[in-house]
Amino acid sequence: MKKIDTKTRILNAAEQLFAIYGFNNTSLRQITTEANVNLASVNYHFGSKKSLIQAVLARYLQVFMPTLITELDNLTAQQTNTNQLNLNDLLHTFVKPLLALNQISAQSARNFMVMIGRGYSETQGHLRRYISENYGETLNHIMQLFASTLPNISRTELFWRLHFSLGALVFTMTSDSALAEISESDFSEKVSTEYIVNKLIPFIVAGLKN
Amino acid sequence: MKKIDTKTRILNAAEQLFAIYGFNNTSLRQITTEANVNLASVNYHFGSKKSLIQAVLARYLQVFMPTLITELDNLTAQQTNTNQLNLNDLLHTFVKPLLALNQISAQSARNFMVMIGRGYSETQGHLRRYISENYGETLNHIMQLFASTLPNISRTELFWRLHFSLGALVFTMTSDSALAEISESDFSEKVSTEYIVNKLIPFIVAGLKN
DNA sequence: GTAAATTTTAAACAAGTGTTTGAATTTGTG
DNA sequence: CACAAATTCAAACACTTGTTTAAAATTTAC
C-alpha cells in the first residue's frame, strides 16, 4: 500500500477536475494524470466513468448526510411548544455539515455544491436518482422542517422557493471562479465558501419568507 | 434560397440543443442532422463551433437588448422627485424583453437564460467577455438602476445579491426539465417560463431588499 | 445562356474519448 | 521462500469529435 491508495487518489483528482470542468469535459486521462495513476485503473477500481462520478458524490454524502442528520436532530430536540423552530436556525444547521466536507480535501464543500448543481443539468438525472434513492427519507424530513417554519406557504410555493434558493447557492459556487475574478477586480475582496454562505443565508431567508 | 436559409436553420437547431445538452455535449452532427443541413455547412457559415455558440447568443442579444433599453428608458422617464424608481417595477421591466425572445422560436426566452447560465461555467468566460464587450455600458446602467432602488446597500453586497438572483433564475431554467418532472408528478402543475418568472420576482425582491 | 460566385456535398483527416486486453509487477498468505 | 491473488501497466480497441478538402450542385449576374 502506498501512503494514499490509488482509489482515493483518483477520487481526489476527479473531485477537483469535475468541479472545475464538469463531468463531460473532464477526461479520464486528465484525471489519471493528475492523480499519477494508470489510465486503466479507473475502470479497474470503479468499473466505468459513470460509476466514478457517482463514487465522488457518494463520498461527499457519506460525510455530509450523517453530520446533517445529527445537527437536525439536535435542533429539533431543542424545540418546545413555546420555542418554535426558526427558519434562520434551520438554514444555519446546514453550514457545519457543509464545511465539514473540507476535511476530505480543501474546497470539497464548494465542489460538493457544484456537483449538486451539475447533477441537475449534466447527467440526465442519474445523480438525482442516486440521491433520492439513498437519502430520500432524509430529504422528505428536511422538506417537512422547512414547511413547519413556513406554515403560511403552500407546498407548491415552497417547492419553487427552495429551488430558487438552491439555484442561488449552486450558481454562485459554480460560477465562483468567474465571480471571484470580477469581485476581486471590482471590490478586491477575498471570497471563501464561508463568506459566500453567510451572505447567502439572509438572502434566502428573506426570499423564502417573502 | 430555401424558405429558411441554412444559416438560420443551424441557429435554430443549435439554440435548442445547446439549451438541452449544453455546448460541449452537443455535437455538430447532432445540430446539422436536426437542422437537415450538411455537416460542413456549420464551418462554412460560422467558421467554427465556438463562433456558432457566439452567434446563437448574439441573436438573442440583438432582440433582447434593444427592447430592454427601450423599456428601461420608459421607466426612468416616468421618474420624478416624488415618484421614485421602485425595485419591483425595475424587475418587471425585464419580463417583456425576455418573453419577446419567443418570437425567435418557441422556448427562446428560456434557452436564452440557460445560455447565460452556461456561459458562466462552460465556456471559460468567452461568452461573458463577449457580453461585456458589446453591452458593458448597458450593464453598468442597469447596475446603476438597481443601486438607486436600494440606496442602503453597499456595492459589494448588491453585487452578490444580484448574482444570487441570477443564480435562482438560471438554475431554475437550466434544471427546468428536471424540475418540471418533479413538479408535475408531485403537484401536477404546468410550468411555463412566465409562470416561473412570476414566482421568482417576489422571491428576488425580498432577497435583494433583505 | 453562359460564366462566375456561392453554396452544398461526401469523404477523409487528425485528435481525443471511454473501455478492454493480457502480460508484468506488486502484494498478502501459508 | 513460494504460491496465489490483487494491482499496475502499456498498448490497442472501437468510436466520436471538430475541421478540412475538393468536387458537385446551385444561385447570381451579365
Coordinates of C-alpha atoms in Angstrom, one line a residue, chain B residues 72-181:
Chain B
L72 CA -35.7 51.0 -19.1
D73 CA -35.9 54.4 -20.8
N74 CA -39.7 54.3 -20.5
L75 CA -39.3 53.5 -16.8
T76 CA -36.8 56.2 -16.0
A77 CA -38.7 58.8 -18.0
Q78 CA -41.6 58.4 -15.6
Q79 CA -39.4 59.1 -12.6
T80 CA -39.8 62.4 -10.8
N81 CA -38.6 63.6 -7.4
T82 CA -41.8 62.5 -5.8
N83 CA -42.2 59.3 -7.9
Q84 CA -39.0 57.3 -7.1
L85 CA -37.9 54.2 -9.0
N86 CA -39.2 51.1 -7.5
L87 CA -37.4 47.7 -7.3
N88 CA -40.4 45.7 -8.2
D89 CA -41.1 47.8 -11.3
L90 CA -37.5 47.6 -12.3
L91 CA -37.5 43.8 -12.2
H92 CA -40.8 43.6 -14.1
T93 CA -39.1 45.7 -16.8
F94 CA -37.1 42.6 -17.7
V95 CA -40.1 40.4 -18.3
K96 CA -41.3 41.8 -21.6
P97 CA -37.9 41.9 -23.3
L98 CA -37.4 38.4 -22.1
L99 CA -40.6 37.0 -23.4
A100 CA -40.1 38.9 -26.7
L101 CA -37.4 36.4 -27.4
N102 CA -40.1 33.8 -28.0
Q103 CA -40.7 35.4 -31.4
I104 CA -37.3 33.9 -32.5
S105 CA -38.7 30.5 -31.8
A106 CA -40.7 28.8 -29.0
Q107 CA -38.8 28.5 -25.8
S108 CA -36.2 31.0 -26.8
A109 CA -36.7 33.0 -23.6
R110 CA -35.8 30.0 -21.6
N111 CA -33.0 29.0 -23.9
F112 CA -31.5 32.5 -23.5
M113 CA -31.4 32.3 -19.8
V114 CA -30.0 28.8 -19.8
M115 CA -27.3 30.0 -22.2
I116 CA -26.4 32.9 -19.9
G117 CA -26.0 30.4 -17.1
R118 CA -23.9 28.0 -19.1
G119 CA -21.8 31.0 -20.3
Y120 CA -20.6 31.4 -16.8
S121 CA -19.4 27.8 -16.3
E122 CA -18.9 26.1 -19.6
T123 CA -17.0 28.3 -21.9
Q124 CA -14.1 29.6 -20.0
G125 CA -15.7 33.0 -20.0
H126 CA -15.6 33.8 -23.7
L127 CA -19.3 34.4 -23.7
R128 CA -19.1 36.7 -20.7
R129 CA -16.4 38.6 -22.4
Y130 CA -18.5 38.9 -25.5
I131 CA -21.4 40.4 -23.5
S132 CA -19.3 42.9 -21.5
E133 CA -17.5 44.0 -24.7
N134 CA -20.7 44.6 -26.6
Y135 CA -23.2 45.6 -23.9
G136 CA -21.0 46.6 -21.0
E137 CA -22.3 50.1 -21.0
T138 CA -25.9 48.9 -20.7
L139 CA -25.0 46.5 -18.0
N140 CA -23.4 49.3 -16.0
H141 CA -26.5 51.4 -16.5
I142 CA -28.7 48.5 -15.1
M143 CA -26.4 48.1 -12.1
Q144 CA -26.8 51.8 -11.5
L145 CA -30.6 51.5 -11.6
F146 CA -30.5 48.6 -9.1
A147 CA -28.3 50.6 -6.8
S148 CA -30.6 53.6 -6.9
T149 CA -33.6 51.4 -5.8
L150 CA -31.5 50.0 -3.0
P151 CA -29.6 53.0 -1.7
N152 CA -28.9 51.5 1.7
I153 CA -27.0 48.5 0.4
S154 CA -23.3 48.6 -0.3
R155 CA -21.9 47.9 -3.8
T156 CA -20.3 44.7 -2.7
E157 CA -23.5 43.5 -1.1
L158 CA -25.5 44.4 -4.1
F159 CA -23.1 42.6 -6.4
W160 CA -23.5 39.3 -4.5
R161 CA -27.3 39.6 -4.2
L162 CA -27.7 40.2 -7.9
H163 CA -25.7 37.1 -8.6
F164 CA -27.8 35.1 -6.1
S165 CA -30.8 36.4 -8.1
L166 CA -29.3 35.5 -11.4
G167 CA -28.5 32.1 -10.0
A168 CA -32.0 31.5 -8.8
L169 CA -33.3 32.4 -12.3
V170 CA -30.7 30.5 -14.3
F171 CA -30.6 27.3 -12.2
T172 CA -34.3 27.1 -12.3
M173 CA -34.4 27.4 -16.0
T174 CA -31.4 25.0 -16.6
S175 CA -32.9 22.4 -14.3
D176 CA -36.3 23.1 -15.8
S177 CA -37.0 19.7 -17.3
A178 CA -35.9 18.0 -14.1
L179 CA -38.0 20.4 -12.0
A180 CA -41.0 20.1 -14.3
E181 CA -40.7 16.4 -14.0

